[in-house]
PDB file of C-alpha atoms in Angstrom:
ATOM      1  CA  UNK A   9      -3.152  -0.525   4.968  1.00  0.00           C
ATOM      2  CA  UNK A  10      -5.293   1.814   3.009  1.00  0.00           C
ATOM      3  CA  UNK A  11      -6.437   0.825  -0.638  1.00  0.00           C
ATOM      4  CA  UNK A  12      -8.542   3.373  -2.896  1.00  0.00           C
ATOM      5  CA  UNK A  13      -8.749   5.324   0.651  1.00  0.00           C
ATOM      6  CA  UNK A  14     -10.729   3.395   2.584  1.00  0.00           C
ATOM      7  CA  UNK A  15      -9.021  -0.296   4.144  1.00  0.00           C
ATOM      8  CA  UNK A  16      -8.888  -3.786   2.860  1.00  0.00           C
ATOM      9  CA  UNK A  17     -11.768  -5.673   4.306  1.00  0.00           C
ATOM     10  CA  UNK A  18     -13.651  -2.211   2.426  1.00  0.00           C
ATOM     11  CA  UNK A  19     -12.131  -2.698  -0.520  1.00  0.00           C
ATOM     12  CA  UNK A  20     -11.920  -6.710   0.145  1.00  0.00           C
ATOM     13  CA  UNK A  21     -16.506  -6.091   0.709  1.00  0.00           C
ATOM     14  CA  UNK A  22     -16.073  -3.391  -2.968  1.00  0.00           C
ATOM     15  CA  UNK A  23     -14.756  -5.948  -5.146  1.00  0.00           C
ATOM     16  CA  UNK A  24     -16.373  -9.446  -4.199  1.00  0.00           C
ATOM     17  CA  UNK A  25     -19.590  -7.139  -4.129  1.00  0.00           C
ATOM     18  CA  UNK A  26     -18.727  -5.875  -7.837  1.00  0.00           C
ATOM     19  CA  UNK A  27     -18.444  -9.365  -8.350  1.00  0.00           C
ATOM     20  CA  UNK A  28     -21.763 -10.650  -7.459  1.00  0.00           C
ATOM     21  CA  UNK A  29     -23.224  -7.611  -9.665  1.00  0.00           C
ATOM     22  CA  UNK A  30     -21.451  -9.132 -12.712  1.00  0.00           C
ATOM     23  CA  UNK A  31     -22.535 -12.886 -11.135  1.00  0.00           C
ATOM     24  CA  UNK A  32     -25.905 -10.999 -11.762  1.00  0.00           C
ATOM     25  CA  UNK A  33     -25.931  -9.452 -14.828  1.00  0.00           C
ATOM     26  CA  UNK A  34     -24.561 -12.944 -17.009  1.00  0.00           C
ATOM     27  CA  UNK A  35     -27.784 -14.170 -15.612  1.00  0.00           C
ATOM     28  CA  UNK A  36     -29.847 -11.715 -17.457  1.00  0.00           C
ATOM     29  CA  UNK A  37     -28.142 -12.811 -20.157  1.00  0.00           C
ATOM     30  CA  UNK A  38     -29.245 -16.025 -19.938  1.00  0.00           C
ATOM     31  CA  UNK A  39     -32.531 -15.451 -19.374  1.00  0.00           C
ATOM     32  CA  UNK A  40     -32.626 -13.346 -22.565  1.00  0.00           C
ATOM     33  CA  UNK A  41     -31.104 -17.276 -24.330  1.00  0.00           C
ATOM     34  CA  UNK A  42     -33.352 -18.574 -22.925  1.00  0.00           C
ATOM     35  CA  UNK A  43     -36.803 -16.640 -23.116  1.00  0.00           C
ATOM     36  CA  UNK A  44     -35.737 -13.492 -25.464  1.00  0.00           C
ATOM     37  CA  UNK A  45     -35.440 -10.693 -23.197  1.00  0.00           C
ATOM     38  CA  UNK A  46     -33.748  -7.403 -23.547  1.00  0.00           C
ATOM     39  CA  UNK A  47     -30.691  -8.030 -21.215  1.00  0.00           C
ATOM     40  CA  UNK A  48     -30.368  -4.036 -20.084  1.00  0.00           C
ATOM     41  CA  UNK A  49     -27.894  -1.272 -21.443  1.00  0.00           C
ATOM     42  CA  UNK A  50     -25.252  -2.775 -19.668  1.00  0.00           C
ATOM     43  CA  UNK A  51     -25.297  -5.257 -22.072  1.00  0.00           C
ATOM     44  CA  UNK A  52     -26.593  -4.071 -25.380  1.00  0.00           C
ATOM     45  CA  UNK A  53     -24.131  -0.900 -25.352  1.00  0.00           C
ATOM     46  CA  UNK A  54     -21.333   0.303 -27.343  1.00  0.00           C
ATOM     47  CA  UNK A  55     -19.388   1.232 -23.720  1.00  0.00           C
ATOM     48  CA  UNK A  56     -21.608  -1.122 -21.445  1.00  0.00           C
ATOM     49  CA  UNK A  57     -18.375  -2.232 -20.435  1.00  0.00           C
ATOM     50  CA  UNK A  58     -18.425   0.968 -18.903  1.00  0.00           C
ATOM     51  CA  UNK A  59     -21.588   0.506 -17.474  1.00  0.00           C
ATOM     52  CA  UNK A  60     -21.684  -2.214 -15.518  1.00  0.00           C
ATOM     53  CA  UNK A  61     -21.190  -2.054 -11.190  1.00  0.00           C
ATOM     54  CA  UNK A  62     -17.953  -3.936 -11.641  1.00  0.00           C
ATOM     55  CA  UNK A  63     -16.991  -1.107 -15.051  1.00  0.00           C
ATOM     56  CA  UNK A  64     -17.924   1.429 -13.013  1.00  0.00           C
ATOM     57  CA  UNK A  65     -15.868   0.947  -9.741  1.00  0.00           C
ATOM     58  CA  UNK A  66     -12.819  -1.018 -11.816  1.00  0.00           C
ATOM     59  CA  UNK A  67     -12.569   2.999 -13.873  1.00  0.00           C
ATOM     60  CA  UNK A  68     -12.399   4.907 -10.402  1.00  0.00           C
ATOM     61  CA  UNK A  69      -9.505   2.771  -9.061  1.00  0.00           C
ATOM     62  CA  UNK A  70      -8.152   1.414 -12.125  1.00  0.00           C
ATOM     63  CA  UNK A  71      -4.206   3.857 -11.340  1.00  0.00           C
ATOM     64  CA  UNK A  72      -4.641   2.404  -7.552  1.00  0.00           C
ATOM     65  CA  UNK A  73      -4.905  -1.891  -9.413  1.00  0.00           C
ATOM     66  CA  UNK A  74      -1.921  -0.461 -11.450  1.00  0.00           C
ATOM     67  CA  UNK A  75       0.299   0.388  -8.291  1.00  0.00           C
ATOM     68  CA  UNK A  76      -0.348  -3.593  -6.847  1.00  0.00           C
ATOM     69  CA  UNK A  77       0.372  -5.050 -10.915  1.00  0.00           C
ATOM     70  CA  UNK A  78       0.077  -2.464 -13.950  1.00  0.00           C
ATOM     71  CA  UNK A  79      -0.023  -6.044 -16.402  1.00  0.00           C
ATOM     72  CA  UNK A  80      -2.426  -7.383 -14.030  1.00  0.00           C
ATOM     73  CA  UNK A  81      -4.960  -4.247 -14.187  1.00  0.00           C
ATOM     74  CA  UNK A  82      -4.983  -4.121 -17.926  1.00  0.00           C
ATOM     75  CA  UNK A  83      -5.520  -7.662 -18.303  1.00  0.00           C
ATOM     76  CA  UNK A  84      -8.577  -7.087 -16.334  1.00  0.00           C
ATOM     77  CA  UNK A  85      -9.059  -3.707 -18.365  1.00  0.00           C
ATOM     78  CA  UNK A  86      -8.817  -6.364 -21.922  1.00  0.00           C
ATOM     79  CA  UNK A  87     -11.127  -9.526 -20.831  1.00  0.00           C
ATOM     80  CA  UNK A  88     -13.919  -7.506 -19.086  1.00  0.00           C
ATOM     81  CA  UNK A  89     -13.729  -4.984 -22.585  1.00  0.00           C
ATOM     82  CA  UNK A  90     -13.381  -7.862 -24.542  1.00  0.00           C
ATOM     83  CA  UNK A  91     -16.627  -9.984 -22.855  1.00  0.00           C
ATOM     84  CA  UNK A  92     -18.983  -7.468 -22.615  1.00  0.00           C
ATOM     85  CA  UNK A  93     -18.445  -7.518 -26.784  1.00  0.00           C
ATOM     86  CA  UNK A  94     -18.083 -11.022 -27.093  1.00  0.00           C
ATOM     87  CA  UNK A  95     -21.841 -11.192 -25.113  1.00  0.00           C
ATOM     88  CA  UNK A  96     -23.110  -8.185 -27.147  1.00  0.00           C
ATOM     89  CA  UNK A  97     -22.652 -10.494 -30.009  1.00  0.00           C
ATOM     90  CA  UNK A  98     -24.190 -13.460 -29.283  1.00  0.00           C
ATOM     91  CA  UNK A  99     -27.340 -11.327 -27.249  1.00  0.00           C
ATOM     92  CA  UNK A 100     -27.795  -9.299 -30.490  1.00  0.00           C
ATOM     93  CA  UNK A 101     -28.308 -12.422 -31.970  1.00  0.00           C
ATOM     94  CA  UNK A 102     -30.043 -14.095 -29.950  1.00  0.00           C
ATOM     95  CA  UNK A 103     -32.081 -10.992 -30.057  1.00  0.00           C
ATOM     96  CA  UNK A 104     -32.543 -10.975 -34.235  1.00  0.00           C
ATOM     97  CA  UNK A 105     -34.056 -15.106 -33.451  1.00  0.00           C
ATOM     98  CA  UNK A 106     -30.087 -16.008 -35.158  1.00  0.00           C
ATOM     99  CA  UNK A 107     -28.348 -18.946 -33.612  1.00  0.00           C
ATOM    100  CA  UNK A 108     -25.556 -17.166 -31.647  1.00  0.00           C
ATOM    101  CA  UNK A 109     -22.165 -18.188 -32.880  1.00  0.00           C
ATOM    102  CA  UNK A 110     -19.746 -19.949 -31.030  1.00  0.00           C
ATOM    103  CA  UNK A 111     -16.867 -18.356 -31.465  1.00  0.00           C
ATOM    104  CA  UNK A 112     -18.739 -15.363 -29.576  1.00  0.00           C
ATOM    105  CA  UNK A 113     -19.298 -17.762 -26.802  1.00  0.00           C
ATOM    106  CA  UNK A 114     -15.788 -19.464 -26.986  1.00  0.00           C
ATOM    107  CA  UNK A 115     -14.887 -15.828 -25.892  1.00  0.00           C
ATOM    108  CA  UNK A 116     -16.574 -14.968 -24.004  1.00  0.00           C
ATOM    109  CA  UNK A 117     -15.822 -17.744 -21.538  1.00  0.00           C
ATOM    110  CA  UNK A 118     -12.401 -17.211 -22.266  1.00  0.00           C
ATOM    111  CA  UNK A 119     -11.987 -14.017 -20.645  1.00  0.00           C
ATOM    112  CA  UNK A 120     -14.719 -14.293 -17.565  1.00  0.00           C
ATOM    113  CA  UNK A 121     -12.047 -17.385 -17.224  1.00  0.00           C
ATOM    114  CA  UNK A 122      -9.249 -15.285 -17.174  1.00  0.00           C
ATOM    115  CA  UNK A 123     -11.665 -12.473 -15.134  1.00  0.00           C
ATOM    116  CA  UNK A 124     -11.978 -14.066 -12.421  1.00  0.00           C
ATOM    117  CA  UNK A 125      -8.218 -15.794 -11.959  1.00  0.00           C
ATOM    118  CA  UNK A 126      -7.099 -11.909 -12.839  1.00  0.00           C
ATOM    119  CA  UNK A 127      -9.288 -10.132  -9.977  1.00  0.00           C
ATOM    120  CA  UNK A 128      -8.386 -13.836  -7.635  1.00  0.00           C
ATOM    121  CA  UNK A 129      -4.982 -13.239  -7.698  1.00  0.00           C
ATOM    122  CA  UNK A 130      -5.128  -9.294  -7.360  1.00  0.00           C
ATOM    123  CA  UNK A 131      -7.344  -9.962  -4.352  1.00  0.00           C
ATOM    124  CA  UNK A 132      -5.239 -12.451  -3.282  1.00  0.00           C
ATOM    125  CA  UNK A 133      -1.412  -9.117  -3.934  1.00  0.00           C
ATOM    126  CA  UNK A 134      -3.704  -6.920  -1.732  1.00  0.00           C
ATOM    127  CA  UNK A 135      -5.030  -8.961   0.916  1.00  0.00           C
ATOM    128  CA  UNK A 136      -0.409  -9.523   1.228  1.00  0.00           C
ATOM    129  CA  UNK A 137       0.437  -6.056   1.405  1.00  0.00           C
ATOM    130  CA  UNK A 138      -1.764  -5.308   4.069  1.00  0.00           C
ATOM    131  CA  UNK A 139       0.193  -8.313   6.265  1.00  0.00           C
ATOM    132  CA  UNK A 140       3.098  -5.809   5.556  1.00  0.00           C
ATOM    133  CA  UNK A 141       1.962  -2.514   5.714  1.00  0.00           C
ATOM    134  CA  UNK A 142       0.246  -0.740   9.292  1.00  0.00           C
ATOM    135  CA  UNK A 143      -3.071   0.503   8.688  1.00  0.00           C
ATOM    136  CA  UNK A 144      -2.181   4.314  11.232  1.00  0.00           C
ATOM    137  CA  UNK A 145       0.185   5.161   9.555  1.00  0.00           C
ATOM    138  CA  UNK A 146       0.623   3.521   6.579  1.00  0.00           C
ATOM    139  CA  UNK A 147       4.826   2.857   6.409  1.00  0.00           C
ATOM    140  CA  UNK A 148       5.540  -0.849   6.109  1.00  0.00           C
ATOM    141  CA  UNK A 149       6.506  -3.122   8.670  1.00  0.00           C
ATOM    142  CA  UNK A 150       9.371  -4.952  10.356  1.00  0.00           C
ATOM    143  CA  UNK A 151       8.197  -7.885   8.424  1.00  0.00           C
ATOM    144  CA  UNK A 152       9.384  -7.156   5.557  1.00  0.00           C
ATOM    145  CA  UNK A 153      12.075  -5.610   6.789  1.00  0.00           C
ATOM    146  CA  UNK A 154      14.278  -8.441   6.137  1.00  0.00           C
ATOM    147  CA  UNK A 155      14.023  -8.229   2.420  1.00  0.00           C
ATOM    148  CA  UNK A 156      15.264  -4.806   2.397  1.00  0.00           C
ATOM    149  CA  UNK A 157      17.917  -5.409   4.097  1.00  0.00           C
ATOM    150  CA  UNK A 158      19.377  -7.219   1.822  1.00  0.00           C
ATOM    151  CA  UNK A 159      18.858  -5.079  -0.658  1.00  0.00           C
ATOM    152  CA  UNK A 160      20.173  -2.213   0.979  1.00  0.00           C
ATOM    153  CA  UNK A 161      23.282  -4.156   1.718  1.00  0.00           C
ATOM    154  CA  UNK A 162      23.983  -4.901  -1.688  1.00  0.00           C
ATOM    155  CA  UNK A 163      23.240  -1.345  -3.340  1.00  0.00           C
ATOM    156  CA  UNK A 164      24.985   0.176  -0.875  1.00  0.00           C
ATOM    157  CA  UNK A 165      28.217  -2.797  -2.294  1.00  0.00           C
ATOM    158  CA  UNK A 166      27.539  -1.434  -4.529  1.00  0.00           C
ATOM    159  CA  UNK A 167      28.187   1.813  -4.994  1.00  0.00           C
ATOM    160  CA  UNK A 168      30.373   1.926  -2.124  1.00  0.00           C
ATOM    161  CA  UNK A 169      28.358   3.297   0.282  1.00  0.00           C
ATOM    162  CA  UNK A 170      27.455   2.740   4.288  1.00  0.00           C
ATOM    163  CA  UNK A 171      24.118   0.833   4.887  1.00  0.00           C
ATOM    164  CA  UNK A 172      22.607   2.407   8.175  1.00  0.00           C
ATOM    165  CA  UNK A 173      20.640   1.454  11.304  1.00  0.00           C
ATOM    166  CA  UNK A 174      18.639   4.615  12.052  1.00  0.00           C
ATOM    167  CA  UNK A 175      16.165   3.616  15.250  1.00  0.00           C
ATOM    168  CA  UNK A 176      13.945   6.227  16.337  1.00  0.00           C
ATOM    169  CA  UNK A 177      11.182   6.642  19.561  1.00  0.00           C
ATOM    170  CA  UNK A 178       8.968   9.560  20.179  1.00  0.00           C
ATOM    171  CA  UNK A 179       9.542  11.226  23.391  1.00  0.00           C
ATOM    172  CA  UNK A 180       7.293  11.207  26.055  1.00  0.00           C
ATOM    173  CA  UNK A 181       4.729   9.725  24.276  1.00  0.00           C
ATOM    174  CA  UNK A 182       3.396   7.626  27.074  1.00  0.00           C
ATOM    175  CA  UNK A 183       2.564  12.375  28.045  1.00  0.00           C
ATOM    176  CA  UNK A 184       0.726  12.409  24.689  1.00  0.00           C
ATOM    177  CA  UNK A 185      -2.027   9.314  25.469  1.00  0.00           C
ATOM    178  CA  UNK A 186      -2.399  10.305  28.768  1.00  0.00           C
ATOM    179  CA  UNK A 187      -2.999  13.829  28.844  1.00  0.00           C
ATOM    180  CA  UNK A 188      -4.725  13.705  25.926  1.00  0.00           C
ATOM    181  CA  UNK A 189      -6.400  10.200  24.565  1.00  0.00           C
ATOM    182  CA  UNK A 190      -5.021   7.673  22.642  1.00  0.00           C
ATOM    183  CA  UNK A 191      -7.022   8.552  19.412  1.00  0.00           C
ATOM    184  CA  UNK A 192      -4.350  11.891  19.618  1.00  0.00           C
ATOM    185  CA  UNK A 193      -1.705   9.502  20.428  1.00  0.00           C
ATOM    186  CA  UNK A 194      -2.617   7.580  16.950  1.00  0.00           C
ATOM    187  CA  UNK A 195      -2.794  11.874  16.082  1.00  0.00           C
ATOM    188  CA  UNK A 196       0.727  12.087  17.357  1.00  0.00           C
ATOM    189  CA  UNK A 197       2.442   8.797  15.203  1.00  0.00           C
ATOM    190  CA  UNK A 198       0.456   9.155  11.971  1.00  0.00           C
ATOM    191  CA  UNK A 199       2.001  12.751  12.373  1.00  0.00           C
ATOM    192  CA  UNK A 200       5.754  10.930  12.899  1.00  0.00           C
ATOM    193  CA  UNK A 201       5.251   8.740  10.345  1.00  0.00           C
ATOM    194  CA  UNK A 202       4.302  11.704   7.751  1.00  0.00           C
ATOM    195  CA  UNK A 203       6.531  14.007   8.841  1.00  0.00           C
ATOM    196  CA  UNK A 204       9.871  10.770   8.242  1.00  0.00           C
ATOM    197  CA  UNK A 205       8.085   9.464   5.355  1.00  0.00           C
ATOM    198  CA  UNK A 206       8.351  13.374   3.910  1.00  0.00           C
ATOM    199  CA  UNK A 207      11.329  14.259   4.600  1.00  0.00           C
ATOM    200  CA  UNK A 208      13.252  10.575   3.577  1.00  0.00           C
ATOM    201  CA  UNK A 209      14.787  10.540   0.605  1.00  0.00           C
ATOM    202  CA  UNK A 210      13.610   8.456  -2.214  1.00  0.00           C
ATOM    203  CA  UNK A 211      17.089   5.365  -0.792  1.00  0.00           C
ATOM    204  CA  UNK A 212      16.124   5.613   2.611  1.00  0.00           C
ATOM    205  CA  UNK A 213      13.056   3.556   3.351  1.00  0.00           C
ATOM    206  CA  UNK A 214      10.905   4.081   6.798  1.00  0.00           C
ATOM    207  CA  UNK A 215       9.229   1.275   9.007  1.00  0.00           C
ATOM    208  CA  UNK A 216       6.880   1.367  11.715  1.00  0.00           C
ATOM    209  CA  UNK A 217       8.786  -0.971  14.230  1.00  0.00           C
ATOM    210  CA  UNK A 218       6.195  -1.131  16.682  1.00  0.00           C
ATOM    211  CA  UNK A 219       4.442   0.766  19.425  1.00  0.00           C
ATOM    212  CA  UNK A 220       6.439   4.735  18.937  1.00  0.00           C
ATOM    213  CA  UNK A 221       9.380   2.770  17.041  1.00  0.00           C
ATOM    214  CA  UNK A 222      10.221   3.895  13.669  1.00  0.00           C
ATOM    215  CA  UNK A 223      13.415   2.505  11.762  1.00  0.00           C
ATOM    216  CA  UNK A 224      15.052   4.436   8.450  1.00  0.00           C
ATOM    217  CA  UNK A 225      17.709   2.695   6.379  1.00  0.00           C
ATOM    218  CA  UNK A 226      20.323   4.764   4.832  1.00  0.00           C
ATOM    219  CA  UNK A 227      22.325   4.690   2.084  1.00  0.00           C
ATOM    220  CA  UNK A 228      24.713   6.589   2.862  1.00  0.00           C
ATOM    221  CA  UNK A 229      28.782   7.760   1.443  1.00  0.00           C
ATOM    222  CA  UNK A 230      30.031   7.534   4.520  1.00  0.00           C
ATOM    223  CA  UNK A 231      29.571   8.106   8.428  1.00  0.00           C
ATOM    224  CA  UNK A 232      29.042  12.211   7.917  1.00  0.00           C
ATOM    225  CA  UNK A 233      26.424  12.001   5.572  1.00  0.00           C
ATOM    226  CA  UNK A 234      23.728   9.496   7.560  1.00  0.00           C
ATOM    227  CA  UNK A 235      24.216  12.335  10.176  1.00  0.00           C
ATOM    228  CA  UNK A 236      22.835  14.742   8.644  1.00  0.00           C
ATOM    229  CA  UNK A 237      20.081  12.168   7.104  1.00  0.00           C
ATOM    230  CA  UNK A 238      19.353  11.723  11.035  1.00  0.00           C
ATOM    231  CA  UNK A 239      19.744  15.732  11.695  1.00  0.00           C
ATOM    232  CA  UNK A 240      16.987  16.751   8.551  1.00  0.00           C
ATOM    233  CA  UNK A 241      14.441  14.044   9.997  1.00  0.00           C
ATOM    234  CA  UNK A 242      15.107  15.496  13.382  1.00  0.00           C
ATOM    235  CA  UNK A 243      15.016  18.605  12.148  1.00  0.00           C
ATOM    236  CA  UNK A 244      11.546  18.142   9.746  1.00  0.00           C
ATOM    237  CA  UNK A 245      10.121  17.611  13.021  1.00  0.00           C
ATOM    238  CA  UNK A 246      10.590  19.801  14.500  1.00  0.00           C
ATOM    239  CA  UNK A 247       9.524  21.968  12.620  1.00  0.00           C
ATOM    240  CA  UNK A 248       5.463  20.990  12.040  1.00  0.00           C
ATOM    241  CA  UNK A 249       3.887  20.857  15.123  1.00  0.00           C
ATOM    242  CA  UNK A 250       0.872  18.678  15.539  1.00  0.00           C
ATOM    243  CA  UNK A 251      -2.732  20.909  15.966  1.00  0.00           C
ATOM    244  CA  UNK A 252      -4.748  18.538  17.807  1.00  0.00           C
ATOM    245  CA  UNK A 253      -8.481  19.411  17.282  1.00  0.00           C
ATOM    246  CA  UNK A 254      -8.879  21.653  20.464  1.00  0.00           C
ATOM    247  CA  UNK A 255      -6.932  24.022  19.384  1.00  0.00           C
ATOM    248  CA  UNK A 256      -3.717  22.208  21.190  1.00  0.00           C
ATOM    249  CA  UNK A 257      -0.489  22.216  19.724  1.00  0.00           C
ATOM    250  CA  UNK A 258       1.927  18.762  20.154  1.00  0.00           C
ATOM    251  CA  UNK A 259       5.841  19.288  19.903  1.00  0.00           C
ATOM    252  CA  UNK A 260       7.114  16.211  18.891  1.00  0.00           C
ATOM    253  CA  UNK A 261      10.797  15.156  19.154  1.00  0.00           C
ATOM    254  CA  UNK A 262      11.727  11.790  18.663  1.00  0.00           C
ATOM    255  CA  UNK A 263      15.112  10.364  20.169  1.00  0.00           C
ATOM    256  CA  UNK A 264      17.404   8.070  18.107  1.00  0.00           C
ATOM    257  CA  UNK A 265      20.433   5.922  17.604  1.00  0.00           C
ATOM    258  CA  UNK A 266      22.573   4.961  14.576  1.00  0.00           C
ATOM    259  CA  UNK A 267      24.841   2.386  13.973  1.00  0.00           C
ATOM    260  CA  UNK A 268      27.005   1.284  10.911  1.00  0.00           C
ATOM    261  CA  UNK A 269      26.134  -2.129   9.220  1.00  0.00           C
ATOM    262  CA  UNK A 270      29.447  -3.989   9.492  1.00  0.00           C
ATOM    263  CA  UNK A 271      30.387  -6.243   6.796  1.00  0.00           C
ATOM    264  CA  UNK A 272      29.059  -9.945   7.807  1.00  0.00           C
ATOM    265  CA  UNK A 273      27.031  -8.634  10.123  1.00  0.00           C
ATOM    266  CA  UNK A 274      23.060  -9.072  11.112  1.00  0.00           C
ATOM    267  CA  UNK A 275      20.223  -7.553  10.383  1.00  0.00           C
ATOM    268  CA  UNK A 276      19.498  -8.438  13.869  1.00  0.00           C
ATOM    269  CA  UNK A 277      22.642  -7.112  15.108  1.00  0.00           C
ATOM    270  CA  UNK A 278      22.642  -3.842  13.672  1.00  0.00           C
ATOM    271  CA  UNK A 279      18.919  -3.580  15.424  1.00  0.00           C
ATOM    272  CA  UNK A 280      19.865  -3.757  18.257  1.00  0.00           C
ATOM    273  CA  UNK A 281      23.081  -1.435  18.395  1.00  0.00           C
ATOM    274  CA  UNK A 282      20.931   1.301  16.887  1.00  0.00           C
ATOM    275  CA  UNK A 283      18.457   0.522  20.008  1.00  0.00           C
ATOM    276  CA  UNK A 284      20.769   0.895  22.492  1.00  0.00           C
ATOM    277  CA  UNK A 285      21.897   3.749  20.849  1.00  0.00           C
ATOM    278  CA  UNK A 286      18.257   5.626  20.835  1.00  0.00           C
ATOM    279  CA  UNK A 287      18.951   5.125  24.624  1.00  0.00           C
ATOM    280  CA  UNK A 288      21.311   6.421  24.564  1.00  0.00           C
ATOM    281  CA  UNK A 289      20.167   9.447  23.764  1.00  0.00           C
ATOM    282  CA  UNK A 290      16.708   9.458  25.595  1.00  0.00           C
ATOM    283  CA  UNK A 291      19.040   9.317  28.371  1.00  0.00           C
ATOM    284  CA  UNK A 292      20.573  12.354  27.318  1.00  0.00           C
ATOM    285  CA  UNK A 293      18.677  14.375  26.904  1.00  0.00           C
ATOM    286  CA  UNK A 294      15.971  13.051  24.587  1.00  0.00           C
ATOM    287  CA  UNK A 295      15.555  15.118  21.024  1.00  0.00           C
ATOM    288  CA  UNK A 296      18.649  13.701  19.633  1.00  0.00           C
ATOM    289  CA  UNK A 297      21.155  11.168  18.097  1.00  0.00           C
ATOM    290  CA  UNK A 298      23.505   8.851  18.920  1.00  0.00           C
ATOM    291  CA  UNK A 299      25.987   5.947  17.963  1.00  0.00           C
ATOM    292  CA  UNK A 300      26.224   3.171  18.250  1.00  0.00           C
ATOM    293  CA  UNK A 301      29.298   1.285  19.467  1.00  0.00           C
ATOM    294  CA  UNK A 302      30.838  -0.968  17.688  1.00  0.00           C
TER     295      UNK A 302
END
């Protein structure tokens, strides 16, 4: 899973670094209290919450924080702003040789504690999400599939639709690695993932199931509609060759198997039937899909 244009580990390192910078900021506030030294514009300016390192980093990536949890991201902004306002008031009093307000001190301590707690929550959420997403393709992994399967089955029942599992495997993928190297193989997997995701509809979640295998759930009005959906994805890949850095063009294809999920059928059984149909499609010539038995 990529976060803020980088890896999860880079995000965690940057978050920890920004928090450490705020701890150093707090030490300057303490020096102001003890020695009456000017704490800096990132404490005293009216827009100090935008000048400190954490504030700059959070503002730059706020939209992505909101994707993780919009309510908590909004709270973090408010807590950080109010913490700065309280500290500015305290330092202003101290610099003017006045006794600081207990209310300002209480507000600072409360907002700082809340900020630390909310940032810890966001960090935990990002790390939890990273375990559910494939870092290569940025697709959800199979570990979250059971929950999605249950949710889409319920949706299909409410709409009197069919829930259909599609298992797909990249054809002759080993040849890509052997002929062009594993870096090209990684690019090929990212390409297939991006095409499937771009041409899947909102009610057609795509997962990286493992290796060069992908799984798609269709919430279709009937079997014919599910077949049309599979045709759409296979055709999208045919229409989008991958050009490598050396100018080589790869015509990537997938073979797929479809299985209509029975009323009381388990996910494991439905996937097994779709998987068997996928291998049958490969034996039948590849670059096609077949229905699973059952």
